[in-house]
Amino acid sequence: MDKTDVDDWSSENFVTIRWDARRDNDSRPTPQRLCKLDFPSRKQTANNILSLLHDMDPAEFGYQLTPEYFSTTFNPNDFGIIDLIEQALLPTWSSAEETVTHAKKPPGRSIEAYLWQLRVHCSTQTRNSDPRHEDMIKEKDLEDTTWRGQFGRLVVTLPFKAFTGGKLTIHPPNGRVPYQEPIVYDTWGASPPPGQRPVINWAAYHVGCNPTVSPVRSGYRISLVYNLFPVQGMSQMGSQPTTSRILDLTKLPVYQYLKALLSDEMAWDKKGGYIGFMMTHAYPHNTKQGHDIGFIPENSLRGLDFQMYQ
């Protein structure tokens, strides 16, 4: 997870969501002027959240809406988010070559983020709601040709109003401890206190992880969900060339784990010692028995293996 500060929340930089009014026989459609929300929250549109909930579909965690019924000015490339995900989670071409349709592979690899859902978690949960929403990318979903080649998911929480609860927890597959699963991580929570700049909270994780969101006790947690795919060539660069960012390794869970381990005096004697690390991914090689493989090129490393190398 990470937290992206936005230096200048001018009127031009506000993130906006617009949606189609629901039309049914039970109620009158929402007026078009009410089908808009701004982030950070503004007085002119803040109360439109109730109209949004009315026009969304109920879900076990709250409310959801698919892209054919809404649009947004938010682009994760503009905030440098995709740049950071590429450095931490992007798989090698050997694991994604089935998704490549070009006859020749140009140098470089990147990520395409496809908007999948708009979600609202709130204290007034829908009927039969699950107190801990599970959002695992299941194998049966990946069998759909629409999402074939998907390697991860990005969840972005927009700065609307302060809320309590709604904590995101990533449960790694196969019972691994959280620090051993490659995710982009920092802080997930409510809007900042008054006087501080609004922030965009986001989290990205691999296929197979099992995320849960704790119940929202007050307020509204509004998020955009993207499915992530590997692509050839350069990334979908943002409109501002200054958005390119370098991954801060101190924001990764593995950094905190190693820091605590190295700080534990009981774990080391006066002569020091060695730390062994077993790679979490398999890599191709051309040796008969798998011995004496030697050094694996840096650009072949994936996820946590790459993070440890860095």
Short mmCIF file of C-alpha atoms in Angstrom, two decimals:
data_model
loop_
_atom_site.label_atom_id
_atom_site.label_comp_id
_atom_site.label_asym_id
_atom_site.label_seq_id
_atom_site.Cartn_x
_atom_site.Cartn_y
_atom_site.Cartn_z
CA MET A 1 0.00 0.00 0.00
CA ASP A 2 1.11 3.53 -0.43
CA LYS A 3 0.04 7.06 0.25
CA THR A 4 0.38 9.63 -2.52
CA ASP A 5 0.49 13.28 -1.54
CA VAL A 6 -1.02 15.68 -4.02
CA ASP A 7 0.93 18.92 -3.95
CA ASP A 8 -1.61 21.20 -5.57
CA TRP A 9 -5.32 20.46 -5.16
CA SER A 10 -6.35 23.30 -7.48
CA SER A 11 -9.68 23.28 -9.28
CA GLU A 12 -7.91 21.78 -12.29
CA ASN A 13 -6.50 18.89 -10.26
CA PHE A 14 -9.69 17.82 -8.49
CA VAL A 15 -10.63 14.23 -9.22
CA THR A 16 -14.22 13.91 -10.39
CA ILE A 17 -16.57 10.96 -10.70
CA ARG A 18 -19.76 11.20 -12.77
CA TRP A 19 -22.35 8.48 -13.13
CA ASP A 20 -25.58 7.60 -14.91
CA ALA A 21 -28.81 7.97 -12.99
CA ARG A 22 -30.60 4.70 -12.28
CA ARG A 23 -33.92 4.47 -14.07
CA ASP A 24 -36.53 2.16 -12.61
CA ASN A 25 -40.22 2.18 -11.87
CA ASP A 26 -39.81 2.53 -8.11
CA SER A 27 -38.39 6.03 -8.00
CA ARG A 28 -37.61 9.10 -10.05
CA PRO A 29 -34.14 9.21 -11.65
CA THR A 30 -31.47 11.28 -9.97
CA PRO A 31 -31.16 14.76 -11.56
CA GLN A 32 -28.04 15.03 -13.69
CA ARG A 33 -26.65 17.89 -11.60
CA LEU A 34 -26.50 15.52 -8.61
CA CYS A 35 -24.59 12.78 -10.45
CA LYS A 36 -21.16 14.13 -9.62
CA LEU A 37 -18.63 13.84 -6.77
CA ASP A 38 -15.37 15.75 -6.32
CA PHE A 39 -12.25 14.59 -4.49
CA PRO A 40 -11.19 16.05 -2.13
CA SER A 41 -14.75 16.66 -1.00
CA ARG A 42 -16.28 20.04 -1.85
CA LYS A 43 -19.43 21.57 -0.40
CA GLN A 44 -21.02 21.86 -3.83
CA THR A 45 -21.05 18.10 -4.38
CA ALA A 46 -20.46 16.47 -0.97
CA ASN A 47 -24.14 15.66 -0.38
CA ASN A 48 -24.33 13.88 -3.73
CA ILE A 49 -22.92 10.78 -2.04
CA LEU A 50 -26.49 9.76 -1.15
CA SER A 51 -27.49 10.02 -4.81
CA LEU A 52 -24.51 7.87 -5.73
CA LEU A 53 -25.52 5.14 -3.29
CA HIS A 54 -29.07 5.22 -4.70
CA ASP A 55 -27.75 4.65 -8.22
CA MET A 56 -25.24 1.91 -7.33
CA ASP A 57 -25.78 -1.82 -7.11
CA PRO A 58 -25.86 -3.41 -3.64
CA ALA A 59 -22.96 -5.70 -2.80
CA GLU A 60 -21.91 -7.79 0.18
CA PHE A 61 -19.47 -5.07 1.25
CA GLY A 62 -21.65 -2.04 0.50
CA TYR A 63 -22.22 -0.72 -3.02
CA GLN A 64 -20.56 -1.15 -6.41
CA LEU A 65 -20.76 0.17 -9.96
CA THR A 66 -19.13 -1.01 -13.19
CA PRO A 67 -17.40 1.35 -15.67
CA GLU A 68 -20.19 1.32 -18.23
CA TYR A 69 -22.25 3.36 -15.77
CA PHE A 70 -19.67 5.88 -14.55
CA SER A 71 -16.56 7.80 -15.57
CA THR A 72 -13.71 9.43 -13.66
CA THR A 73 -10.92 11.90 -14.33
CA PHE A 74 -8.57 9.90 -12.11
CA ASN A 75 -5.64 8.25 -13.89
CA PRO A 76 -3.16 6.23 -11.80
CA ASN A 77 -0.40 7.10 -14.28
CA ASP A 78 -0.73 10.81 -13.49
CA PHE A 79 0.19 10.20 -9.84
CA GLY A 80 3.17 7.91 -10.49
CA ILE A 81 1.35 4.90 -9.06
CA ILE A 82 1.95 2.64 -12.06
CA ASP A 83 5.66 3.53 -12.00
CA LEU A 84 5.94 2.19 -8.46
CA ILE A 85 3.94 -0.98 -9.15
CA GLU A 86 6.17 -1.75 -12.14
CA GLN A 87 9.23 -1.71 -9.87
CA ALA A 88 7.73 -4.06 -7.27
CA LEU A 89 5.17 -6.42 -8.79
CA LEU A 90 5.63 -6.61 -12.55
CA PRO A 91 6.20 -10.23 -13.67
CA THR A 92 8.77 -11.27 -16.25
CA TRP A 93 7.78 -11.92 -19.83
CA SER A 94 8.32 -15.64 -19.33
CA SER A 95 5.24 -15.71 -17.09
CA ALA A 96 3.10 -13.51 -19.29
CA GLU A 97 4.14 -14.41 -22.84
CA GLU A 98 0.77 -15.99 -23.56
CA THR A 99 -0.76 -12.52 -23.40
CA VAL A 100 1.65 -11.11 -26.00
CA THR A 101 0.30 -10.99 -29.53
CA HIS A 102 3.11 -9.07 -31.25
CA ALA A 103 5.39 -11.02 -33.59
CA LYS A 104 8.43 -9.23 -32.21
CA LYS A 105 8.81 -8.14 -28.61
CA PRO A 106 10.09 -4.57 -28.29
CA PRO A 107 12.41 -3.82 -25.37
CA GLY A 108 10.85 -2.84 -22.08
CA ARG A 109 7.75 -3.95 -20.26
CA SER A 110 5.04 -2.13 -18.44
CA ILE A 111 1.56 -2.33 -16.93
CA GLU A 112 -1.91 -1.54 -18.17
CA ALA A 113 -4.47 -0.82 -15.47
CA TYR A 114 -8.07 -1.51 -16.53
CA LEU A 115 -10.77 0.11 -14.43
CA TRP A 116 -12.98 -2.64 -13.04
CA GLN A 117 -15.27 -1.20 -10.34
CA LEU A 118 -16.25 1.78 -8.25
CA ARG A 119 -16.89 0.73 -4.65
CA VAL A 120 -18.32 2.40 -1.58
CA HIS A 121 -17.90 0.86 1.87
CA CYS A 122 -20.06 2.56 4.49
CA SER A 123 -21.53 2.05 7.94
CA THR A 124 -24.99 1.39 6.48
CA GLN A 125 -24.02 -1.95 4.93
CA THR A 126 -26.43 -3.62 2.57
CA ARG A 127 -28.52 -6.58 3.66
CA ASN A 128 -26.64 -9.87 4.11
CA SER A 129 -23.35 -7.97 4.02
CA ASP A 130 -20.19 -9.74 5.09
CA PRO A 131 -18.41 -7.89 7.92
CA ARG A 132 -15.07 -8.74 6.32
CA HIS A 133 -15.29 -8.40 2.59
CA GLU A 134 -13.11 -10.86 0.73
CA ASP A 135 -11.87 -9.83 -2.69
CA MET A 136 -9.60 -12.65 -3.78
CA ILE A 137 -8.82 -12.94 -7.48
CA LYS A 138 -10.08 -16.50 -7.92
CA GLU A 139 -8.87 -18.95 -10.54
CA LYS A 140 -12.33 -19.20 -12.06
CA ASP A 141 -12.22 -15.45 -12.72
CA LEU A 142 -8.88 -15.78 -14.50
CA GLU A 143 -10.35 -18.45 -16.79
CA ASP A 144 -12.46 -15.70 -18.33
CA THR A 145 -10.67 -14.64 -21.53
CA THR A 146 -11.42 -11.01 -20.64
CA TRP A 147 -8.98 -11.15 -17.72
CA ARG A 148 -6.50 -13.72 -19.05
CA GLY A 149 -2.98 -12.63 -18.22
CA GLN A 150 -3.99 -10.58 -15.19
CA PHE A 151 -1.23 -10.66 -12.58
CA GLY A 152 -2.59 -8.33 -9.91
CA ARG A 153 -5.04 -5.73 -8.73
CA LEU A 154 -4.84 -2.08 -7.71
CA VAL A 155 -7.22 -0.49 -5.19
CA VAL A 156 -7.27 3.31 -4.89
CA THR A 157 -9.13 5.12 -2.11
CA LEU A 158 -9.98 8.72 -2.97
CA PRO A 159 -9.92 11.53 -0.35
CA PHE A 160 -13.60 12.23 0.28
CA LYS A 161 -14.31 12.69 4.00
CA ALA A 162 -12.79 11.10 7.09
CA PHE A 163 -14.05 7.60 7.84
CA THR A 164 -13.33 5.07 10.57
CA GLY A 165 -12.72 1.39 9.99
CA GLY A 166 -12.27 0.14 6.45
CA LYS A 167 -8.78 -1.25 7.09
CA LEU A 168 -7.36 -3.31 4.25
CA THR A 169 -5.46 -6.47 5.16
CA ILE A 170 -3.62 -8.58 2.60
CA HIS A 171 -3.64 -12.31 3.37
CA PRO A 172 -0.87 -14.01 1.34
CA PRO A 173 -1.55 -17.40 -0.29
CA ASN A 174 -0.44 -20.73 1.17
CA GLY A 175 -0.34 -19.38 4.70
CA ARG A 176 2.84 -17.37 4.25
CA VAL A 177 3.59 -14.62 6.70
CA PRO A 178 2.57 -11.20 5.33
CA TYR A 179 6.13 -9.95 4.96
CA GLN A 180 6.98 -12.68 2.47
CA GLU A 181 4.39 -11.71 -0.11
CA PRO A 182 5.23 -8.92 -2.57
CA ILE A 183 2.79 -6.08 -2.18
CA VAL A 184 3.20 -2.34 -2.38
CA TYR A 185 2.58 -1.13 1.12
CA ASP A 186 2.40 1.90 3.37
CA THR A 187 -0.65 3.22 5.21
CA TRP A 188 -4.34 2.64 4.64
CA GLY A 189 -6.78 4.80 6.52
CA ALA A 190 -9.08 7.77 6.59
CA SER A 191 -8.54 11.24 5.22
CA PRO A 192 -5.80 13.25 6.95
CA PRO A 193 -6.59 15.56 9.90
CA PRO A 194 -7.70 19.15 9.16
CA GLY A 195 -4.85 21.30 7.94
CA GLN A 196 -2.97 18.47 6.24
CA ARG A 197 -2.91 17.92 2.51
CA PRO A 198 -5.32 15.33 1.12
CA VAL A 199 -3.75 12.03 0.15
CA ILE A 200 -4.69 9.21 -2.16
CA ASN A 201 -4.30 5.82 -0.48
CA TRP A 202 -3.67 2.83 -2.70
CA ALA A 203 -2.64 -0.81 -2.55
CA ALA A 204 -1.48 -3.26 -5.22
CA TYR A 205 -1.15 -7.00 -4.80
CA HIS A 206 -0.54 -10.17 -6.78
CA VAL A 207 -3.07 -12.71 -8.01
CA GLY A 208 -3.63 -15.28 -5.27
CA CYS A 209 -3.56 -12.87 -2.35
CA ASN A 210 -6.74 -12.65 -0.30
CA PRO A 211 -7.55 -9.07 0.75
CA THR A 212 -10.18 -8.27 3.38
CA VAL A 213 -11.63 -4.92 4.41
CA SER A 214 -12.83 -4.41 7.97
CA PRO A 215 -16.30 -2.84 8.44
CA VAL A 216 -16.56 0.92 8.04
CA ARG A 217 -17.92 2.27 11.33
CA SER A 218 -18.60 5.81 10.13
CA GLY A 219 -18.28 7.78 6.92
CA TYR A 220 -17.71 6.50 3.39
CA ARG A 221 -14.71 4.72 1.94
CA ILE A 222 -14.83 5.35 -1.81
CA SER A 223 -12.41 3.38 -3.95
CA LEU A 224 -11.60 2.57 -7.56
CA VAL A 225 -10.49 -0.98 -8.41
CA TYR A 226 -8.21 -1.76 -11.35
CA ASN A 227 -7.11 -5.07 -12.85
CA LEU A 228 -3.41 -5.13 -13.78
CA PHE A 229 -1.94 -6.69 -16.93
CA PRO A 230 1.64 -6.86 -18.27
CA VAL A 231 2.22 -5.21 -21.65
CA GLN A 232 5.15 -4.52 -23.94
CA GLY A 233 6.90 -1.20 -24.34
CA MET A 234 6.76 1.94 -22.25
CA SER A 235 4.08 2.61 -19.64
CA GLN A 236 1.05 4.81 -20.14
CA MET A 237 2.97 7.86 -18.99
CA GLY A 238 1.08 10.59 -17.20
CA SER A 239 0.62 14.06 -18.62
CA GLN A 240 3.25 15.49 -16.26
CA PRO A 241 6.83 14.27 -16.85
CA THR A 242 7.70 14.89 -13.20
CA THR A 243 5.41 12.11 -11.98
CA SER A 244 8.03 9.37 -12.43
CA ARG A 245 8.97 8.08 -9.00
CA ILE A 246 11.52 5.73 -7.51
CA LEU A 247 10.22 2.94 -5.32
CA ASP A 248 10.87 3.67 -1.64
CA LEU A 249 12.04 0.32 -0.30
CA THR A 250 11.32 1.42 3.27
CA LYS A 251 7.60 1.31 2.40
CA LEU A 252 7.72 -2.43 1.69
CA PRO A 253 6.77 -4.99 4.37
CA VAL A 254 9.97 -6.95 3.83
CA TYR A 255 12.02 -3.91 4.87
CA GLN A 256 10.29 -3.69 8.23
CA TYR A 257 10.70 -7.43 8.73
CA LEU A 258 14.44 -7.35 8.02
CA LYS A 259 14.90 -4.23 10.12
CA ALA A 260 13.32 -5.95 13.11
CA LEU A 261 15.37 -9.11 12.52
CA LEU A 262 18.68 -7.26 12.29
CA SER A 263 17.83 -5.23 15.39
CA ASP A 264 17.23 -8.35 17.48
CA GLU A 265 20.41 -8.80 19.51
CA MET A 266 19.23 -12.21 20.69
CA ALA A 267 19.29 -13.50 17.11
CA TRP A 268 23.00 -12.79 16.55
CA ASP A 269 26.24 -13.53 18.33
CA LYS A 270 29.20 -11.19 18.46
CA LYS A 271 30.68 -12.66 15.29
CA GLY A 272 27.64 -11.79 13.22
CA GLY A 273 26.10 -14.26 10.83
CA TYR A 274 24.37 -14.87 7.54
CA ILE A 275 20.79 -14.49 6.38
CA GLY A 276 19.51 -17.12 3.99
CA PHE A 277 16.74 -16.22 1.57
CA MET A 278 14.82 -18.78 -0.45
CA MET A 279 13.42 -17.32 -3.64
CA THR A 280 9.65 -17.16 -3.91
CA HIS A 281 9.48 -17.60 -7.71
CA ALA A 282 10.79 -20.20 -10.15
CA TYR A 283 13.14 -19.13 -12.96
CA PRO A 284 14.09 -20.88 -16.22
CA HIS A 285 17.63 -22.25 -16.64
CA ASN A 286 19.55 -24.43 -19.08
CA THR A 287 21.40 -26.77 -16.70
CA LYS A 288 20.52 -30.47 -16.61
CA GLN A 289 20.22 -30.94 -12.87
CA GLY A 290 19.55 -27.38 -11.77
CA HIS A 291 22.98 -27.04 -10.13
CA ASP A 292 25.53 -24.28 -10.62
CA ILE A 293 23.00 -21.98 -12.19
CA GLY A 294 25.06 -18.96 -11.22
CA PHE A 295 23.79 -15.42 -11.14
CA ILE A 296 20.23 -14.70 -12.28
CA PRO A 297 19.98 -11.46 -14.30
CA GLU A 298 18.38 -8.61 -12.41
CA ASN A 299 15.72 -8.04 -15.06
CA SER A 300 14.53 -11.64 -14.58
CA LEU A 301 13.71 -11.27 -10.90
CA ARG A 302 10.10 -10.91 -9.79
CA GLY A 303 8.22 -9.54 -6.81
CA LEU A 304 9.88 -10.19 -3.47
CA ASP A 305 12.99 -11.66 -5.11
CA PHE A 306 13.57 -8.36 -6.88
CA GLN A 307 12.87 -6.40 -3.69
CA MET A 308 15.47 -8.42 -1.78
CA TYR A 309 18.01 -7.85 -4.54
CA GLN A 310 17.41 -4.12 -4.37
#
